[in-house]
Coordinates of C-alpha atoms and ligand atoms in Angstrom, one line a residue:
M1 CA -148.6 -33.4 9.4
A2 CA -151.6 -35.1 11.0
P3 CA -151.1 -36.5 14.5
K4 CA -150.5 -40.2 14.7
L5 CA -153.0 -42.5 16.3
S6 CA -151.5 -44.3 19.3
N7 CA -150.3 -47.5 17.6
R8 CA -147.5 -48.6 19.8
R9 CA -144.1 -49.2 18.4
N10 CA -142.9 -52.7 18.9
R11 CA -140.7 -53.0 21.9
D12 CA -137.8 -54.7 20.2
R13 CA -137.1 -55.3 16.5
R14 CA -136.8 -59.0 16.0
S15 CA -133.8 -60.5 14.3
G16 CA -134.5 -59.6 10.6
A17 CA -133.1 -62.9 9.2
A18 CA -135.1 -65.2 11.5
E19 CA -138.3 -63.2 10.9
A20 CA -137.7 -63.4 7.1
R21 CA -137.3 -67.1 7.3
R22 CA -140.5 -67.5 9.3
L23 CA -142.5 -65.2 7.0
K24 CA -141.5 -67.3 3.9
T25 CA -143.4 -70.3 5.3
Y26 CA -146.7 -68.4 5.6
P27 CA -149.6 -67.5 3.2
H28 CA -150.2 -63.8 2.2
P29 CA -150.0 -61.6 5.4
Y30 CA -153.0 -59.3 4.6
P31 CA -156.1 -61.4 3.8
S32 CA -159.2 -59.6 2.6
G33 CA -161.8 -58.7 5.3
W34 CA -163.1 -56.3 7.9
Y35 CA -160.6 -54.9 10.3
R36 CA -160.7 -52.7 13.4
L37 CA -158.5 -49.6 12.8
A38 CA -159.2 -47.6 16.0
D39 CA -161.8 -46.8 18.6
S40 CA -164.4 -44.2 17.4
A41 CA -163.5 -42.0 20.3
A42 CA -159.9 -41.6 18.9
I43 CA -161.0 -39.2 16.2
G44 CA -163.3 -36.2 17.0
R45 CA -165.2 -34.2 14.5
G46 CA -163.1 -32.4 12.0
E47 CA -160.0 -34.3 13.0
V48 CA -157.4 -36.0 10.8
R49 CA -155.2 -38.9 11.9
E50 CA -152.5 -41.0 10.4
L51 CA -152.3 -44.7 11.0
E52 CA -149.7 -47.3 9.9
C53 CA -151.0 -50.8 9.1
F54 CA -150.9 -53.4 6.4
G55 CA -147.3 -52.1 5.8
R56 CA -148.6 -48.7 4.5
E57 CA -149.9 -45.4 5.6
F58 CA -153.6 -44.6 6.0
I59 CA -155.3 -41.2 6.6
L60 CA -158.5 -41.1 8.7
R61 CA -160.7 -38.0 8.5
R62 CA -163.9 -37.3 10.4
G63 CA -166.3 -34.8 8.9
Q64 CA -166.9 -31.4 10.5
T65 CA -170.6 -31.3 10.0
S66 CA -171.5 -35.0 9.9
S67 CA -169.7 -37.6 11.9
E68 CA -168.8 -39.6 8.8
I69 CA -165.3 -41.1 8.6
E70 CA -163.3 -41.3 5.4
I71 CA -160.2 -43.6 5.2
S72 CA -157.7 -43.3 2.4
S73 CA -154.3 -44.6 1.4
A74 CA -152.2 -44.2 -1.7
A75 CA -154.5 -46.7 -3.4
G76 CA -157.6 -44.6 -2.8
S77 CA -160.7 -44.5 -0.6
H78 CA -161.6 -47.6 1.4
S79 CA -165.0 -49.0 2.5
V80 CA -165.6 -48.0 6.1
D81 CA -168.2 -48.6 8.8
E82 CA -168.4 -47.6 12.4
V83 CA -169.9 -50.3 14.7
H84 CA -170.2 -50.5 18.5
G85 CA -167.6 -47.7 19.1
Q86 CA -165.0 -49.0 16.6
I87 CA -163.9 -47.8 13.2
L88 CA -163.8 -50.7 10.8
I89 CA -162.3 -50.9 7.3
Y90 CA -162.9 -53.5 4.6
F91 CA -159.3 -54.1 3.5
R92 CA -158.2 -55.5 0.1
D93 CA -154.6 -55.6 -0.8
T94 CA -154.0 -53.5 -3.9
E95 CA -150.5 -54.8 -4.0
A96 CA -151.9 -58.2 -4.7
N97 CA -154.1 -56.8 -7.6
Q98 CA -157.2 -56.4 -5.5
D99 CA -159.6 -53.6 -6.4
V100 CA -159.8 -51.2 -3.4
G101 CA -163.0 -49.5 -4.7
A102 CA -165.1 -52.6 -5.1
E103 CA -168.1 -53.0 -2.7
P104 CA -167.3 -55.3 0.3
P105 CA -168.7 -58.8 -0.4
Y106 CA -170.5 -58.8 3.1
P107 CA -171.3 -56.2 5.8
A108 CA -169.4 -55.7 9.0
A109 CA -170.8 -57.8 11.9
R110 CA -173.2 -56.3 14.4
I111 CA -174.1 -57.7 17.9
A112 CA -177.9 -57.8 18.1
E113 CA -177.9 -57.4 21.9
V114 CA -175.7 -54.3 21.7
D115 CA -178.0 -52.7 19.1
S116 CA -181.1 -53.5 21.2
G117 CA -179.5 -52.1 24.4
K118 CA -179.6 -55.5 26.2
F119 CA -175.8 -55.5 26.4
V120 CA -173.8 -52.5 27.5
H121 CA -170.1 -51.7 27.0
R122 CA -168.1 -52.9 30.0
G123 CA -164.5 -52.4 29.0
S124 CA -161.7 -52.3 26.4
Y125 CA -158.1 -53.5 26.6
D126 CA -155.2 -52.5 24.2
A127 CA -153.0 -55.6 24.4
G128 CA -150.3 -54.0 22.2
R129 CA -148.3 -55.9 19.5
V130 CA -147.8 -59.6 19.0
H131 CA -145.2 -60.8 16.5
M132 CA -147.3 -63.4 14.8
H133 CA -149.0 -64.0 11.4
I134 CA -152.8 -63.4 11.5
V135 CA -153.6 -67.0 10.4
E136 CA -152.2 -68.4 13.6
F137 CA -155.3 -67.2 15.5
A138 CA -157.6 -69.2 13.2
E139 CA -155.2 -72.2 13.4
N140 CA -155.4 -72.1 17.2
G141 CA -159.1 -72.8 17.3
A142 CA -158.7 -75.8 15.0
D143 CA -155.8 -77.2 16.9
Y144 CA -157.7 -79.1 19.6
A145 CA -154.7 -81.1 20.9
H146 CA -153.0 -78.0 22.3
F147 CA -155.8 -77.0 24.7
Q148 CA -155.0 -79.4 27.5
P149 CA -151.2 -79.0 27.6
V150 CA -151.2 -75.2 27.0
H151 CA -154.6 -74.1 28.5
G152 CA -155.2 -76.8 31.1
R153 CA -154.2 -74.9 34.2
M154 CA -156.4 -72.3 35.9
R155 CA -154.7 -68.9 36.3
I156 CA -155.6 -65.9 38.4
P157 CA -157.5 -63.7 35.8
W158 CA -155.3 -61.1 34.0
T159 CA -152.2 -62.9 35.3
Q160 CA -150.0 -65.9 34.6
I161 CA -150.2 -67.1 38.2
P162 CA -151.5 -70.7 38.3
I163 CA -154.1 -71.7 40.9
P164 CA -152.8 -74.9 42.5
G165 CA -154.9 -78.0 42.2
I166 CA -157.4 -76.5 39.7
R167 CA -157.5 -77.9 36.1
I168 CA -159.6 -76.8 33.2
N169 CA -160.9 -79.6 31.0
H170 CA -161.7 -78.5 27.5
S171 CA -163.9 -80.0 24.9
A172 CA -163.5 -78.3 21.6
S173 CA -165.3 -78.3 18.2
W174 CA -165.2 -76.2 15.0
K175 CA -167.9 -75.7 12.4
L176 CA -168.8 -73.6 9.4
D177 CA -171.8 -71.3 9.3
P178 CA -174.3 -72.9 6.9
E179 CA -175.3 -69.7 5.2
R180 CA -172.4 -67.2 5.5
K181 CA -169.4 -68.7 4.0
W182 CA -167.1 -66.1 5.6
V183 CA -168.1 -67.2 9.1
S184 CA -166.8 -70.2 11.1
Y185 CA -167.3 -71.1 14.8
F186 CA -165.0 -72.5 17.4
L187 CA -166.9 -73.9 20.4
N188 CA -165.2 -74.8 23.7
A189 CA -167.0 -76.2 26.7
T190 CA -165.0 -76.2 29.9
Q191 CA -165.3 -78.0 33.2
L192 CA -163.2 -77.2 36.3
E193 CA -161.7 -79.9 38.4
I194 CA -160.1 -79.7 41.8
F195 CA -157.5 -82.3 42.7
G196 CA -158.9 -84.6 40.0
K197 CA -162.6 -84.2 41.0
P198 CA -165.1 -82.2 38.8
I199 CA -166.5 -79.1 40.6
E200 CA -170.2 -79.2 40.4
G201 CA -171.6 -76.3 38.4
A202 CA -168.2 -74.8 37.7
G203 CA -167.7 -74.5 34.0
G204 CA -169.1 -72.7 31.1
S205 CA -169.1 -72.4 27.4
A206 CA -167.6 -70.1 24.9
Q207 CA -168.4 -69.7 21.3
V208 CA -165.9 -67.8 19.1
M209 CA -167.3 -66.5 15.8
F210 CA -164.5 -66.0 13.3
Y211 CA -166.0 -63.2 11.1
G212 CA -163.5 -63.2 8.2
P213 CA -159.8 -64.0 8.3
A214 CA -159.4 -63.9 12.2
S215 CA -159.4 -60.1 12.0
M216 CA -162.7 -59.7 13.9
N217 CA -163.5 -62.5 16.4
Y218 CA -166.6 -62.4 18.5
F219 CA -166.6 -64.4 21.7
R220 CA -169.8 -65.3 23.5
F221 CA -169.3 -66.5 27.0
R222 CA -172.4 -68.2 28.6
I223 CA -172.4 -68.3 32.4
P224 CA -175.1 -70.7 33.5
K225 CA -178.0 -69.0 35.3
I226 CA -176.3 -65.6 35.2
G227 CA -176.1 -64.3 31.7
E228 CA -173.9 -63.7 28.7
I229 CA -170.9 -61.6 27.8
E230 CA -169.8 -60.7 24.2
M231 CA -166.1 -59.9 23.7
I232 CA -164.5 -58.8 20.5
Q233 CA -160.9 -59.7 19.9
S234 CA -159.4 -57.9 16.9
H235 CA -156.1 -58.4 15.0
L236 CA -154.8 -55.6 12.8
P237 CA -151.6 -56.5 10.9
V238 CA -149.2 -53.6 11.1
R239 CA -146.6 -55.6 9.3
P240 CA -146.7 -59.2 8.0
L241 CA -145.6 -60.7 11.3
E242 CA -146.9 -58.0 13.7
Q243 CA -150.5 -57.7 14.9
Q244 CA -152.0 -55.0 17.0
V245 CA -154.4 -56.8 19.3
D246 CA -157.4 -55.2 21.0
F247 CA -160.3 -56.4 23.1
R248 CA -163.6 -54.8 23.6
W249 CA -166.5 -56.3 25.6
F250 CA -170.2 -56.0 26.4
A251 CA -172.4 -57.7 28.9
D252 CA -175.9 -58.2 30.1
R253 CA -176.5 -55.1 32.2
K254 CA -177.4 -57.3 35.3
I255 CA -174.0 -59.2 35.4
P256 CA -171.8 -57.6 38.1
R257 CA -168.8 -55.8 36.6
L258 CA -166.4 -57.8 38.7
L259 CA -167.7 -61.1 37.3
V260 CA -167.4 -59.7 33.7
S261 CA -163.8 -58.7 34.3
Y262 CA -163.1 -62.1 35.9
V263 CA -164.4 -64.0 32.8
V264 CA -162.6 -61.7 30.3
G265 CA -159.4 -61.8 32.4
N266 CA -159.6 -65.6 32.4
W267 CA -159.5 -65.6 28.6
I268 CA -156.7 -62.9 28.5
S269 CA -154.6 -65.1 30.8
Q270 CA -155.1 -68.1 28.5
W271 CA -154.5 -66.1 25.3
R272 CA -151.2 -64.9 26.6
R273 CA -150.1 -68.6 27.0
D274 CA -150.1 -69.0 23.2
I275 CA -148.1 -65.9 22.4
G276 CA -144.6 -67.5 22.9
I277 CA -145.6 -70.2 20.5
W278 CA -147.1 -67.9 17.8
E279 CA -144.1 -65.7 17.9
N280 CA -141.6 -68.5 17.2
K281 CA -143.3 -71.0 15.0
I282 CA -143.4 -71.5 11.3
Y283 CA -146.3 -72.5 9.1
R284 CA -146.2 -76.0 7.6
E285 CA -148.3 -76.5 4.5
D286 CA -148.7 -80.2 5.1
P287 CA -148.5 -80.9 8.9
A288 CA -148.6 -84.5 9.9
L289 CA -151.6 -84.7 12.1
A290 CA -152.7 -87.3 14.7
A291 CA -156.4 -88.4 15.0
N292 CA -157.1 -86.0 17.8
D293 CA -155.4 -83.0 16.3
G294 CA -158.6 -81.2 15.0
P295 CA -159.8 -80.0 11.6
V296 CA -156.7 -78.0 10.6
Y297 CA -157.0 -78.9 6.9
R298 CA -160.8 -78.0 6.9
M299 CA -160.1 -74.7 8.6
R300 CA -157.3 -73.9 6.0
R301 CA -159.7 -74.7 3.1
W302 CA -162.2 -72.2 4.7
Y303 CA -159.5 -69.6 5.2
R304 CA -158.3 -69.7 1.6
Q305 CA -161.3 -67.6 0.5
F306 CA -159.7 -64.5 2.2
L307 CA -156.3 -64.8 0.5
P308 CA -155.8 -62.6 -2.5
E309 CA -154.9 -65.4 -4.8
P310 CA -155.8 -69.1 -4.5
D311 CA -153.1 -70.6 -2.5
V312 CA -152.3 -73.6 -4.6
R313 CA -149.9 -75.0 -2.1
I314 CA -152.7 -76.2 0.2
P315 CA -154.0 -79.6 -0.8
P316 CA -157.7 -79.5 -1.9
Ligands
FE2_401 FE1 -154.4 -71.6 22.4

């Protein structure tokens, strides 16, 4: 039997009945799109690995003479690409009558600055499993009203320890890519405030490119006068309400590594704030929204393209 890729077992099995009730409220758990399966370095030449995801078993094989990767499951061979040190698969759910052998409708994303050598790899972080549905990450970007209450306090990067007196003011927006219908953007400008007074020059902006169904998310952090950082946050559904979450980041060669880690760690601290919500909520098809709640319905209409069947329950 081939050795298993490290794909950590969940720490605790949630109560089956409560999870089943939650799952019933959600759309299809495995939308079509590009997903990260593993780091390239996890499989050497001539090696074979097993991986459990999308509720089934996959076999990954790397060639002996060429470095090519082949990925197969009981349904057959899958479209695969290897980009910026990650093994990606275009997944279609054959159990929802999708044709696994068809060409992907669009290529995997590439970061131009990584290809040109302007950005270099500065770190990776295996965040383990989160017991959530993948759509929740897309919903999060469109839910403007939660930013201030959930993400309004500055934390020591990589921790949940709040920094007294410092608040983060968010201003969020969401838009579609005019040409690539599988791409949308969430933009967030932040301004720091100490004891109610804005801190001159302390702030920045982040753009998140949702490339497909929240499986591959590309963050661009802009630090004024210093440079840019690109961070990939990927979600791989292991089971319907269980995502393997990974981060991988690249930065302008000239940005000090400590500053890069500070910026990424700030995001990780804020991301962790949402987990307790995502792991306990249900999905409402027709949420009652207030005027400042953000474009939740528009986002859902965009997201519908990734679901194996038109989800007729969402109003047009
Ligand atoms: Fe959030």
